[in-house]
Backbone as a ProteinNet text record, in pm:
[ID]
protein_1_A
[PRIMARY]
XXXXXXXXXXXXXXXXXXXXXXXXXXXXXXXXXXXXXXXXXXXXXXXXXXXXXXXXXXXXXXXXXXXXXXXXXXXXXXXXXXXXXXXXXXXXXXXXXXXXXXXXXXXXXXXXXXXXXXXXXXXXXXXXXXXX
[TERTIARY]
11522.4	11575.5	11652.9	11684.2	11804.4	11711	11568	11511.1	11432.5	11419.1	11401	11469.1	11645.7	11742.6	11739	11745.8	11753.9	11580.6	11530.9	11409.6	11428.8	11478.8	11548.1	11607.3	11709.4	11820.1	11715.4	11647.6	11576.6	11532.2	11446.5	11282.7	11387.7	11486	11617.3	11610.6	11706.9	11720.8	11620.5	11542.4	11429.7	11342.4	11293.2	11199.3	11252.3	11374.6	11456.9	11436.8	11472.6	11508.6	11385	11254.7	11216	11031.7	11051.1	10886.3	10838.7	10708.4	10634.8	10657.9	10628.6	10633.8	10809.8	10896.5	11025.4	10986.5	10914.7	10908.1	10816	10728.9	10656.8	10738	10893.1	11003.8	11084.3	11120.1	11166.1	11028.1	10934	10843.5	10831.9	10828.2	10875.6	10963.5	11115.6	11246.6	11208.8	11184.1	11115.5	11036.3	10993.6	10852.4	10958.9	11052.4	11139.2	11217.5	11330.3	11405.1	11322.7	11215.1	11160.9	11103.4	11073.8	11096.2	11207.4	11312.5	11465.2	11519.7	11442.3	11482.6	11569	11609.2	11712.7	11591.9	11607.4	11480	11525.4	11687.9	11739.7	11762.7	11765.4	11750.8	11651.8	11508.6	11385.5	11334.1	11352.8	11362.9	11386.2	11532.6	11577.8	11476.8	11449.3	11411.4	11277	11200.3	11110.7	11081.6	11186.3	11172.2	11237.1	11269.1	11336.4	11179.7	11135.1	10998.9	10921.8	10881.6	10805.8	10843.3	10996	11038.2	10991	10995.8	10943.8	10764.7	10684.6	10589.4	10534.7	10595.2	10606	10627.4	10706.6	10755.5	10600.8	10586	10501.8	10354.4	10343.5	10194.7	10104.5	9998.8	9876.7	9890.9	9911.1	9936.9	9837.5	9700.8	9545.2	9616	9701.1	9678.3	9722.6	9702	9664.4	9810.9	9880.4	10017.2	10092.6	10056.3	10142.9	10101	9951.1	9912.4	9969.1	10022	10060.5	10220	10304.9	10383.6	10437	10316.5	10301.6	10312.7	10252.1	10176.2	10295.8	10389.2	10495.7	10613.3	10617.4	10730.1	10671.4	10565.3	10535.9	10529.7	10491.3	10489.1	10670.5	10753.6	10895.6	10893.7	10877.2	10910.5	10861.3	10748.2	10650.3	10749.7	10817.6	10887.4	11032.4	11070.4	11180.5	11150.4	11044.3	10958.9	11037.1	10995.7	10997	10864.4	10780.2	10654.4	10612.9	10640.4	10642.3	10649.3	10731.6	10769.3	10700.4	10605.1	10511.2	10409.9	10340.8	10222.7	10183.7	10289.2	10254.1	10235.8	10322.5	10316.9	10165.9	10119.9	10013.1	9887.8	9909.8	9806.4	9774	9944.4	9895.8	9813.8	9895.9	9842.9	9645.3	9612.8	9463.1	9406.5	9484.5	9425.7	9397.7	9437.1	9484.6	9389.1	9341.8	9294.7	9151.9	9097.9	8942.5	8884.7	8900.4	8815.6	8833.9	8885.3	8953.2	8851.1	8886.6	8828.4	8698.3	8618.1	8476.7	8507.2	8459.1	8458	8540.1	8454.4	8473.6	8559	8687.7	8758.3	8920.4	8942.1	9071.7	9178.2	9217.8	9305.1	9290.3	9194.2	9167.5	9112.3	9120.2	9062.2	9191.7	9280.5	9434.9	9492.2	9514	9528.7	9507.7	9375.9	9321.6	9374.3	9380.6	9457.6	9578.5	9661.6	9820.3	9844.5	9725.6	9779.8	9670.3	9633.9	9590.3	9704.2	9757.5	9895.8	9970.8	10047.4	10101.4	10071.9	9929.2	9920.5	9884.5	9858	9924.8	10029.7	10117.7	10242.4	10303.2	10236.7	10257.1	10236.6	10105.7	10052.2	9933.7	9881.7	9742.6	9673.4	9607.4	9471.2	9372.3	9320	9256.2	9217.7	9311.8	9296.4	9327.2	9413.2	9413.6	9271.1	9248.8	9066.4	8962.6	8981	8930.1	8953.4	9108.9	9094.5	9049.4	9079.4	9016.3	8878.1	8805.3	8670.6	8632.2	8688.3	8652.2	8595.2
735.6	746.8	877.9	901.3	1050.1	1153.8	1144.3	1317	1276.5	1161.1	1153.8	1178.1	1145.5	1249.2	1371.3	1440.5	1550.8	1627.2	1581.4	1642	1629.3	1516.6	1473.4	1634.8	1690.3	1780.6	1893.2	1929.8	2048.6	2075.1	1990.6	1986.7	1993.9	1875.2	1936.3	2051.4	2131.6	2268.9	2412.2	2397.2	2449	2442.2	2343.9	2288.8	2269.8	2205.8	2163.9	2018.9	1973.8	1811.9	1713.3	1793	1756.8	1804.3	1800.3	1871.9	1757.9	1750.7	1665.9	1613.2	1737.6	1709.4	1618.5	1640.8	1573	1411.5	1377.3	1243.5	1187.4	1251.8	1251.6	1169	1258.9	1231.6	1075	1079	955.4	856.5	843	746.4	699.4	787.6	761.5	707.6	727.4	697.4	517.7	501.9	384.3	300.9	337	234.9	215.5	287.7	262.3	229.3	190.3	86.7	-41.2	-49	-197.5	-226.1	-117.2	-239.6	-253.4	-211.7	-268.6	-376	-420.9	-507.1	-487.6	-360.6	-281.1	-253.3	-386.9	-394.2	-293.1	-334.4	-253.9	-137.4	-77.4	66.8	108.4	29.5	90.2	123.4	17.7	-37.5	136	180.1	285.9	392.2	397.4	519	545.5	410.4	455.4	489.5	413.7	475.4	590.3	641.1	800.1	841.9	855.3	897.7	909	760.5	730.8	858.1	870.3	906.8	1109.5	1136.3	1251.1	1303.8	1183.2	1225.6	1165	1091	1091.6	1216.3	1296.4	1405	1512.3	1519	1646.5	1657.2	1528	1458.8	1441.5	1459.6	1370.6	1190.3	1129.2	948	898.7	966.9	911.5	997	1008	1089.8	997.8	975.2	893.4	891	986.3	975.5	880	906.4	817	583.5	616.3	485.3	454	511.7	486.7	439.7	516.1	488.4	351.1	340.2	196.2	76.3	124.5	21	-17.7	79.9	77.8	-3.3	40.3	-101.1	-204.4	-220.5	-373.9	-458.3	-365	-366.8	-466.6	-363.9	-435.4	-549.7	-556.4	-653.6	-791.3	-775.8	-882.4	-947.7	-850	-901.8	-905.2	-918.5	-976.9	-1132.6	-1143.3	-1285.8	-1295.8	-1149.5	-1112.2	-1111.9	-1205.9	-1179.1	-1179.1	-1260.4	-1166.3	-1016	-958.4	-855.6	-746.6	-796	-734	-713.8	-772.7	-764.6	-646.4	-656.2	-514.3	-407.5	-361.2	-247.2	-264	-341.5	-357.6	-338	-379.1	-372.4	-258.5	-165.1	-31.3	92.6	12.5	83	80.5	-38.1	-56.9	8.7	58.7	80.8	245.1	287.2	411.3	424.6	325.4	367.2	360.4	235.8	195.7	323	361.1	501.5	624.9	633.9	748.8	713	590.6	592.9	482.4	505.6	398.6	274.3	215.2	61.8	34.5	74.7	26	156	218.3	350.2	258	233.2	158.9	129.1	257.9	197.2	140.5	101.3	24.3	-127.3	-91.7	-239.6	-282.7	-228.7	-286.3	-335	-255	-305.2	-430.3	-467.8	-597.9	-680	-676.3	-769.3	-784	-702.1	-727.2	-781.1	-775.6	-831.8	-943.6	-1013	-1110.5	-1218.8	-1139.1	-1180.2	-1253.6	-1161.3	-1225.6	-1328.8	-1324.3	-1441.3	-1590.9	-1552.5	-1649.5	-1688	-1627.5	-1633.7	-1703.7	-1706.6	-1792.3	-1925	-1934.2	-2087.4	-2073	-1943.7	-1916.5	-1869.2	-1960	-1967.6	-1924.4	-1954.6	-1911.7	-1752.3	-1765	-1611.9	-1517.3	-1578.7	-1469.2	-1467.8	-1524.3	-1549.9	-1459.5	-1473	-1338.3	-1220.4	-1185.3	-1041.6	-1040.4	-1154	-1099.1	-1123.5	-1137.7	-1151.9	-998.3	-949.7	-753	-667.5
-5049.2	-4915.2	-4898.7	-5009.8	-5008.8	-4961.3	-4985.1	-4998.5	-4831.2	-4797.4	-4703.1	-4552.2	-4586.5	-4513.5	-4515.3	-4646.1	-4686.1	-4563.3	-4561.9	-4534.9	-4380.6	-4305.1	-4163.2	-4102	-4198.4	-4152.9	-4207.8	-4285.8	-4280.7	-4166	-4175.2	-4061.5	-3913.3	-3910.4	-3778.8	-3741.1	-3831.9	-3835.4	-3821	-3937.4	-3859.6	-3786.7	-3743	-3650.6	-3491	-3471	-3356.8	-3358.9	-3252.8	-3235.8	-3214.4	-3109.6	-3091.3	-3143	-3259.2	-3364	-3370.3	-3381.5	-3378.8	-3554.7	-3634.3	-3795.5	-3815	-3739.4	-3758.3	-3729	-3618.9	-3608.6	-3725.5	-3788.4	-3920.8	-4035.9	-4024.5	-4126.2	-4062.6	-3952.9	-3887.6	-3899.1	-3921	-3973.8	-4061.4	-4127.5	-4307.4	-4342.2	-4271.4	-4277	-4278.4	-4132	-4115.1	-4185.6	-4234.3	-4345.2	-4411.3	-4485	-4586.5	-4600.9	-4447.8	-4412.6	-4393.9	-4342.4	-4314.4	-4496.7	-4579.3	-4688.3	-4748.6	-4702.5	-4757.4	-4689.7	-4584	-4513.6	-4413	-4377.9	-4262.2	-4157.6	-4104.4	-3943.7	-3858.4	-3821.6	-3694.8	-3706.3	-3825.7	-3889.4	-3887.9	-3935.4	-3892.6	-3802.2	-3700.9	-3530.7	-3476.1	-3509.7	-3436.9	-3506.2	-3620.7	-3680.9	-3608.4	-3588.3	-3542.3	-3389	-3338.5	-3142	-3157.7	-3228.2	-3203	-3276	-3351.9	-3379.1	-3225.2	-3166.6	-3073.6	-2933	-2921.6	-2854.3	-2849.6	-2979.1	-2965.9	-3011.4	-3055	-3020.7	-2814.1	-2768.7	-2610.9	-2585.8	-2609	-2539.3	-2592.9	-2706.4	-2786	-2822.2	-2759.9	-2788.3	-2689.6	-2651.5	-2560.3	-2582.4	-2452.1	-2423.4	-2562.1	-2600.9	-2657.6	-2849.3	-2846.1	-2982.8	-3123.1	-3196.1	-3315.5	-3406.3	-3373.7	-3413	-3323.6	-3238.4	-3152.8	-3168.6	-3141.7	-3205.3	-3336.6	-3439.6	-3525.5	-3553.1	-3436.8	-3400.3	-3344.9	-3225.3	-3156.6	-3275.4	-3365.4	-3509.1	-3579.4	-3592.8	-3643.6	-3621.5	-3483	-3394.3	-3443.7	-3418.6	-3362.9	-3560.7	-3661.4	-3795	-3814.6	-3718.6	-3749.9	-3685	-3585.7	-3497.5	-3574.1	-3618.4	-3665.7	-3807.1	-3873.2	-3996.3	-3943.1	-3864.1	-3781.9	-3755.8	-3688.2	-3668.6	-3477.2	-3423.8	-3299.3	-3255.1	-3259.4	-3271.5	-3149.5	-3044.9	-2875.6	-2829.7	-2899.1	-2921.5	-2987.5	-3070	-3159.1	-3092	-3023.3	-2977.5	-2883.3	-2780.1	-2666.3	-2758.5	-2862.1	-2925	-2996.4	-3078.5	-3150.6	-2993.1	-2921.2	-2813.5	-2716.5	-2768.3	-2703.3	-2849.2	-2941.8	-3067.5	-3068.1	-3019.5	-3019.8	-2927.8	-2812.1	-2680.6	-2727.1	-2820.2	-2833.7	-2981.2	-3043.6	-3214	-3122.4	-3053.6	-3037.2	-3006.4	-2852.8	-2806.5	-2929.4	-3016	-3122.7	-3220	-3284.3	-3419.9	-3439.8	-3490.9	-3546.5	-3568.2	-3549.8	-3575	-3672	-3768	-3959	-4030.1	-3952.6	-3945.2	-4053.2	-4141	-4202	-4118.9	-4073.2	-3923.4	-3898.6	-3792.3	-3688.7	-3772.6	-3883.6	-3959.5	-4010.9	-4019.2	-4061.6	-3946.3	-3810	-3698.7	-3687.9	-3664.8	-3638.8	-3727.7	-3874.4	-3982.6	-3947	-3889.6	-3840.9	-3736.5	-3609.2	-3508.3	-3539.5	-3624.4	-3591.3	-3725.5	-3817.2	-3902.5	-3795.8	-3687.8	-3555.1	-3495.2	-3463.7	-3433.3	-3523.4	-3609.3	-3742.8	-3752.4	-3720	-3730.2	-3585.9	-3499.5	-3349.5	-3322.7	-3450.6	-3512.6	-3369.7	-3324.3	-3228.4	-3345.5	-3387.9	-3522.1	-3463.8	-3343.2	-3283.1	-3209.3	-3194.3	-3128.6	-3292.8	-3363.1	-3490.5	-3556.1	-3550.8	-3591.8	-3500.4	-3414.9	-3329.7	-3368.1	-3429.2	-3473	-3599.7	-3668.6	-3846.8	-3854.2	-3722.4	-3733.4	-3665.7	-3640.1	-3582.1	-3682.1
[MASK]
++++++++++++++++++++++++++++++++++++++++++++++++++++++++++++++++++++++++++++++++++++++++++++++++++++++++++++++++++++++++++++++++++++

């Protein structure tokens, strides 16, 4: 986590506030609070990510779906699982037209938002996505 700050205030400094490669580092930050179990730490790390590829990005660009993937990644291990879904559903809206069918993304996607709905006790509809 240290070199991952450390890399926060570089990329800051030289880059400015709002670089696309900085929200790169606030993603990372993120994955690595949500496996310490610091949700609301990840939570933030990653809408400040979201927040500057919005600003630096095209609405369709694959960083940003990844972003989307990310929230909703927390939300889901919160067991906010209402909460999970819009993000996972803009994340798809944004991987399908982009990437191939059988593209890993978009095949993890579907395994997570259909986890969610496993997790809703909708067997049904989660079965719909792990059948994609």
């Amino acid at each position: 986590m240290e070199y991952f700050l450390k890399c926060e205030n570089i990329r800051k400094l030289i880059l400015g506030k709002n670089h696309p490669d900085l929200a790169v580092c606030y993603q990372n930050i993120g994955k690595t609070l949500e496996k310490m179990c610091e949700h609301s730490k990840a939570l933030l790390s990653h809408t400040t990510a979201l927040e500057i590829f919005q600003k630096t990005l095209p609405s369709n660009h694959i960083n940003l779906g990844n972003c989307y993937s990310c929230i909703a990644s927390v939300y889901n291990h919160m067991g906010e699982y209402s909460k999970a879904i819009p993000f996972y559903e803009i994340a798809q809206s944004i991987f399908t037209p982009a990437l191939p069918r059988n593209h890993p993304e978009l095949i993890i996607l579907y395994i997570n938002i259909g986890e969610v709905y496993d997790n809703m006790k909708e067997h049904i509809q989660a079965l719909s996505y792990y059948s994609k």
